[in-house]
CSV table of C-alpha atoms in Angstrom, one decimal:
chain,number,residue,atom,x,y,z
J,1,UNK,CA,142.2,135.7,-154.0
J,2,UNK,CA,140.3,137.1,-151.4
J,3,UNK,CA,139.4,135.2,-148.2
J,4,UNK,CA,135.7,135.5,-146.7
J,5,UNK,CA,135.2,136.4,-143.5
J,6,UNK,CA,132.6,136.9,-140.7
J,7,UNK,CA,130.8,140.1,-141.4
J,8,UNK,CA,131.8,143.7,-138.9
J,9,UNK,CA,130.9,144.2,-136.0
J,10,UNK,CA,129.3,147.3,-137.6
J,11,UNK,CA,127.5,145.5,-140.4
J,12,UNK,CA,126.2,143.5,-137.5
J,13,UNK,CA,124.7,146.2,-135.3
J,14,UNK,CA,123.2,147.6,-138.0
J,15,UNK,CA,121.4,144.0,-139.4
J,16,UNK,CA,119.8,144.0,-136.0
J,17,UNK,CA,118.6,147.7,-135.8
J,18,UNK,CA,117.0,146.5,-139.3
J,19,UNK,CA,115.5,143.3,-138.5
J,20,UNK,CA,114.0,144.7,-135.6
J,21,UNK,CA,112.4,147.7,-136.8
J,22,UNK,CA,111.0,145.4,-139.7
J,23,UNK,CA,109.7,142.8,-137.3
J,24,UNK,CA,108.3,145.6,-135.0
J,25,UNK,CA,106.5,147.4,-138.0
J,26,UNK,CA,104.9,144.6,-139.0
J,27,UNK,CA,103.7,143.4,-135.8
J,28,UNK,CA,102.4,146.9,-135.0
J,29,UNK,CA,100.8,147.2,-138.4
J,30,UNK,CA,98.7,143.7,-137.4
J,31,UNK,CA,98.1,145.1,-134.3
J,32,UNK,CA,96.5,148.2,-135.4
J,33,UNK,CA,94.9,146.0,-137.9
J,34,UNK,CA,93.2,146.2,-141.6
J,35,UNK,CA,90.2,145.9,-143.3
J,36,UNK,CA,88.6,142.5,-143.7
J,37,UNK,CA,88.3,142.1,-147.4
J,38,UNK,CA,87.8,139.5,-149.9
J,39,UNK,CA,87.9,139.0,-153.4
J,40,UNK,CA,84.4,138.3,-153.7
J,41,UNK,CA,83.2,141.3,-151.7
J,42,UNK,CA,81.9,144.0,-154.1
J,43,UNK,CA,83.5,147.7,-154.5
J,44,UNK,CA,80.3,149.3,-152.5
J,45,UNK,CA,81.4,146.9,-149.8
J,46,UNK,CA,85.0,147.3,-149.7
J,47,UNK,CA,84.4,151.0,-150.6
J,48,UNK,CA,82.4,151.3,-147.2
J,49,UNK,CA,85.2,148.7,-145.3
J,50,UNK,CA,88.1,151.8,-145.9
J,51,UNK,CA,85.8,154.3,-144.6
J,52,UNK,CA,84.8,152.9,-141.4
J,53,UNK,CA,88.2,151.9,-140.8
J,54,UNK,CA,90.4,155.4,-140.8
J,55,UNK,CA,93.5,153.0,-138.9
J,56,UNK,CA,94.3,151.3,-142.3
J,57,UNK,CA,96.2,154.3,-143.1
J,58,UNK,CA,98.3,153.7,-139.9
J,59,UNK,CA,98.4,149.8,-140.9
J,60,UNK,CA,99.2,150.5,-144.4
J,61,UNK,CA,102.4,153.5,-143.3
J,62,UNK,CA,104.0,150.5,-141.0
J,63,UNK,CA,103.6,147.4,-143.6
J,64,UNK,CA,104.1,148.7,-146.5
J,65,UNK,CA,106.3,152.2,-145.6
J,66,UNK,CA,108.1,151.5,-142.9
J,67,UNK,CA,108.6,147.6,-142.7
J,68,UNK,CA,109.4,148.0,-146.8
J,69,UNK,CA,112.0,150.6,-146.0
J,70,UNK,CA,113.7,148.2,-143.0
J,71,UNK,CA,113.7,145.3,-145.5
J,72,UNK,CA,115.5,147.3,-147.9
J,73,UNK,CA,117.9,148.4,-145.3
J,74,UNK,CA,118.2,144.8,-145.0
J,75,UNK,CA,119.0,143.9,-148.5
J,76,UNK,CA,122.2,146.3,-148.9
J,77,UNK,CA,124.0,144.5,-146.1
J,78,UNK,CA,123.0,140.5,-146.7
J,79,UNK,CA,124.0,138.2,-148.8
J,80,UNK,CA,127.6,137.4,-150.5
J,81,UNK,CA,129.8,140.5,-153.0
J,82,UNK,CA,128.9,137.9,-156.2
J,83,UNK,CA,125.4,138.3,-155.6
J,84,UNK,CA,125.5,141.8,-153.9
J,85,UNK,CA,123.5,143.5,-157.2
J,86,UNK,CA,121.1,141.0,-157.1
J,87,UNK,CA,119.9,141.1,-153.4
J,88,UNK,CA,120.2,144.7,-153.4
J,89,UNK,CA,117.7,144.7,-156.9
J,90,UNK,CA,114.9,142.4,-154.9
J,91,UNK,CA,115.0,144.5,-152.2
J,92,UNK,CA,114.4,147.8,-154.0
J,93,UNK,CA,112.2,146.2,-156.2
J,94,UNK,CA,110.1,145.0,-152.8
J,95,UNK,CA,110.5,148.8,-151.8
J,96,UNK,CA,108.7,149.9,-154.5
J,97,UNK,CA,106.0,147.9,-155.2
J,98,UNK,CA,105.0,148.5,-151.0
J,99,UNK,CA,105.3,152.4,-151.9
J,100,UNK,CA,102.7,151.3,-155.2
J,101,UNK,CA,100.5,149.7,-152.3
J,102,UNK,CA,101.0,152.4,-150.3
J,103,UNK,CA,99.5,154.9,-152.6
J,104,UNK,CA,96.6,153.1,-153.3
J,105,UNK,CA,95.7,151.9,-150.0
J,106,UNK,CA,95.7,155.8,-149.3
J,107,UNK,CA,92.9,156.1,-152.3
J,108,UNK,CA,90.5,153.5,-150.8
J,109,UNK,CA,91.2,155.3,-147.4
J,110,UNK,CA,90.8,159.3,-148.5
J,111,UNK,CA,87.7,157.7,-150.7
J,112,UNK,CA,89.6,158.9,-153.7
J,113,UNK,CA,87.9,156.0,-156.4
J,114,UNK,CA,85.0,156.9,-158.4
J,115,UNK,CA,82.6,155.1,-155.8
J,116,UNK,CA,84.1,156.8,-152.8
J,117,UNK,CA,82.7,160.6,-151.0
J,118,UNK,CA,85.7,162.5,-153.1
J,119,UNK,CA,86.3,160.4,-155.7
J,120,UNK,CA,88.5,162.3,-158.4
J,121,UNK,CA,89.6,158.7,-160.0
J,122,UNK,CA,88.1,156.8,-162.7
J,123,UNK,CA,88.9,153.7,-161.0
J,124,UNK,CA,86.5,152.4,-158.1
J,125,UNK,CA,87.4,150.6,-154.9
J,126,UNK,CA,87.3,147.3,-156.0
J,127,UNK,CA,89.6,147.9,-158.8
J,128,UNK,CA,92.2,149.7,-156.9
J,129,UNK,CA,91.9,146.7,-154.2
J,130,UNK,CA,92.4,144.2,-157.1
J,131,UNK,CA,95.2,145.9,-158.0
J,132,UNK,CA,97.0,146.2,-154.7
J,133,UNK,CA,96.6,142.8,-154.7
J,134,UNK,CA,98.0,141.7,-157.5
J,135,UNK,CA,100.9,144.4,-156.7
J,136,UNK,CA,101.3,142.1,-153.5
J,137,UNK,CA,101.6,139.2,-155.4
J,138,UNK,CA,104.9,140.7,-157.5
J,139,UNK,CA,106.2,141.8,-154.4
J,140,UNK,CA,106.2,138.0,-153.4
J,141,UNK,CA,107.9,136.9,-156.3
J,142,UNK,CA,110.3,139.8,-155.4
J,143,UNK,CA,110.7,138.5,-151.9
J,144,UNK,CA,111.0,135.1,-152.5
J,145,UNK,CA,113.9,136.1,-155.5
J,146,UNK,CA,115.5,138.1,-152.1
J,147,UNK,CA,115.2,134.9,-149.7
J,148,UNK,CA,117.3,132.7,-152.5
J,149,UNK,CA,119.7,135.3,-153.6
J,150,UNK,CA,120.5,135.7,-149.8
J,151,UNK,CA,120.9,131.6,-149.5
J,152,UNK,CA,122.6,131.1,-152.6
J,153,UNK,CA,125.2,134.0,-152.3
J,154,UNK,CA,126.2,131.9,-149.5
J,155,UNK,CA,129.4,129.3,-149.7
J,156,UNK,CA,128.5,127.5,-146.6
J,157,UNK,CA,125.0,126.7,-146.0
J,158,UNK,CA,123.4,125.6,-142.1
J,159,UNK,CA,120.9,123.4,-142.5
J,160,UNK,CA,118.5,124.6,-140.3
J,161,UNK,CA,118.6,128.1,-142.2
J,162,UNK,CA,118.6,126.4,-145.7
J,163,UNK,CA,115.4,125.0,-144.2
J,164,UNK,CA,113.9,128.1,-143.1
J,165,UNK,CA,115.2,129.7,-146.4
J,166,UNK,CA,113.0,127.2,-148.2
J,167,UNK,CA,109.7,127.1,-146.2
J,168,UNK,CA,109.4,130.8,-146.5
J,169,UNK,CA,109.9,130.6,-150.9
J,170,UNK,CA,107.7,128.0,-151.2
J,171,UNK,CA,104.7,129.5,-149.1
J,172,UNK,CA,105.7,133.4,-150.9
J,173,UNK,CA,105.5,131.5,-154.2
J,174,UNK,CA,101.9,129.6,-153.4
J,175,UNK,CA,100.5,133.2,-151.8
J,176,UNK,CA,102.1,135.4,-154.9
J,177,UNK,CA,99.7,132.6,-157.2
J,178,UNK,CA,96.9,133.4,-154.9
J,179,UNK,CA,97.0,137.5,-155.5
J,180,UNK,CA,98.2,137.5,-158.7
J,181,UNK,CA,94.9,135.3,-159.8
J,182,UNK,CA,92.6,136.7,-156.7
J,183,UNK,CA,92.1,133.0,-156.0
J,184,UNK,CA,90.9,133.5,-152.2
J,185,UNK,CA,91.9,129.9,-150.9
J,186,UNK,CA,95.7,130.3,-152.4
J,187,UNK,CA,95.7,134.0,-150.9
J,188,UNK,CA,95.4,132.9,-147.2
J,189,UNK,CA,98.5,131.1,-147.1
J,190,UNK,CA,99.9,134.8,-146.4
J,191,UNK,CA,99.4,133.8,-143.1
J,192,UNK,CA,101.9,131.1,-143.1
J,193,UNK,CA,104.2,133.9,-145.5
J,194,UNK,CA,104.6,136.7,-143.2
J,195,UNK,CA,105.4,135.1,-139.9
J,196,UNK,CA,108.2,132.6,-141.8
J,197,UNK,CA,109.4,136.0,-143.2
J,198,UNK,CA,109.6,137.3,-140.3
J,199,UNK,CA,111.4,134.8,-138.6
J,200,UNK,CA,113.8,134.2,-141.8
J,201,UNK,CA,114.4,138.2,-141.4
J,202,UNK,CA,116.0,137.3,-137.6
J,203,UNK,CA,117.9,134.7,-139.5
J,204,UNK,CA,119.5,136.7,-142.2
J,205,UNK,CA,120.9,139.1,-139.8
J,206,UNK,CA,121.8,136.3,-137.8
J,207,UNK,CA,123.6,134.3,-140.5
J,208,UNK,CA,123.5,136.0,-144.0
J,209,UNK,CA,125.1,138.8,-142.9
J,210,UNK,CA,127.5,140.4,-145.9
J,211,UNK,CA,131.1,139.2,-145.3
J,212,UNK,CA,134.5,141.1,-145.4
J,213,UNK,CA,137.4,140.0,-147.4
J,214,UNK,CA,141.0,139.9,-146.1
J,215,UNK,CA,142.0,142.9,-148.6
J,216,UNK,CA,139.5,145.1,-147.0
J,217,UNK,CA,140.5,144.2,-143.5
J,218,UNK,CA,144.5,145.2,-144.5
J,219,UNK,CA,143.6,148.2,-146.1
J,220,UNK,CA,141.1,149.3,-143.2
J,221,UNK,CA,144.3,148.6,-141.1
């Protein structure tokens, strides 16, 4: 039987160098800052939103490239060996879906939808931005299914990161019901979302870390 121990000093570094360049994308992505869209907004008006902003590329490379890639650094070092697959999973599955968001954030932005200056698709803006959204609402699901693998892999739980752990689920879940439905009101808890994500991203690599087992320690002796 193998004995759990506190993850290397390695594994360690390397959660922080994670955590911080996913914390740092994000904050430079709402920096840099996106186009102010709603659901109700028609595609002329969103169509014109992407044009006049050409930094939503920029926004749109740190949130969804950048931050996604960090996170899924993340992923392959947290959480316990039992539920190593499925963390791993969520956060390739979050990967993914940003790099789906990605794509078609860079449609709206090169005018690329039927009702934009080069439009070669026969989808217009507000379709596409429909569908990023709803994309974004998976990608919560996918998140909050990475926030519970990461706490249940876990044999010892600290309350205060159990907490944490919970507060950022529930407000993914109620966010991914606002995208996936395009309900505006349900949407806007995204900005309760992202900065308990954040903040449960400093405490995965602070306490979720992936642990060695005694074995591994002898044989790496």
């Amino acid at each position: 039987m193998t004995t759990p121990l506190a993850p290397t000093l390695e594994i360690q570094r390397t959660l922080w160098v994670w955590c911080g360049v996913y914390v740092s994308a994000w904050v430079s992505g709402l920096l840099v800052g996106a186009p102010d869209v709603a659901p109700s907004d028609s595609s002329a008006t969103i169509a014109s939103a992407y044009a006049t902003s050409p930094s939503v590329l920029v926004n749109a490379a740190l949130v969804h490239g950048l931050a996604a890639v960090a996170l899924y650094g993340l992923s392959t070092l947290l959480g316990s060996e039992r539920m190593r697959k499925a963390t791993r999973g969520a956060g390739l599955a979050t990967l993914v879906l940003s790099l789906v968001q990605l794509s078609g954030e860079a449609l709206l932005t090169f005018g690329l939808a039927s009702d934009g200056a080069a439009g070669v698709i026969g989808l217009d803006s507000g379709q596409i931005w429909a569908a990023i959204q709803v994309v974004d609402g998976v990608k919560m699901l996918a998140l909050a299914a990475l926030v519970l693998f990461v706490l249940f892999g876990q044999a010892r739980r600290v309350l205060w990161a159990t907490l944490v752990s919970g507060a950022t689920v529930l407000a993914l879940l109620v966010s991914a019901a606002g995208h996936l439905t395009l309900i505006a009101p349900l949407m806007t808890a995204a900005y309760v979302a992202l900065p308990l994500l954040l903040i449960w991203a400093v405490v995965a690599a602070l306490r979720f870390g992936t642990p060695i087992t005694a074995p591994e320690i002898t044989q790496a002796s």
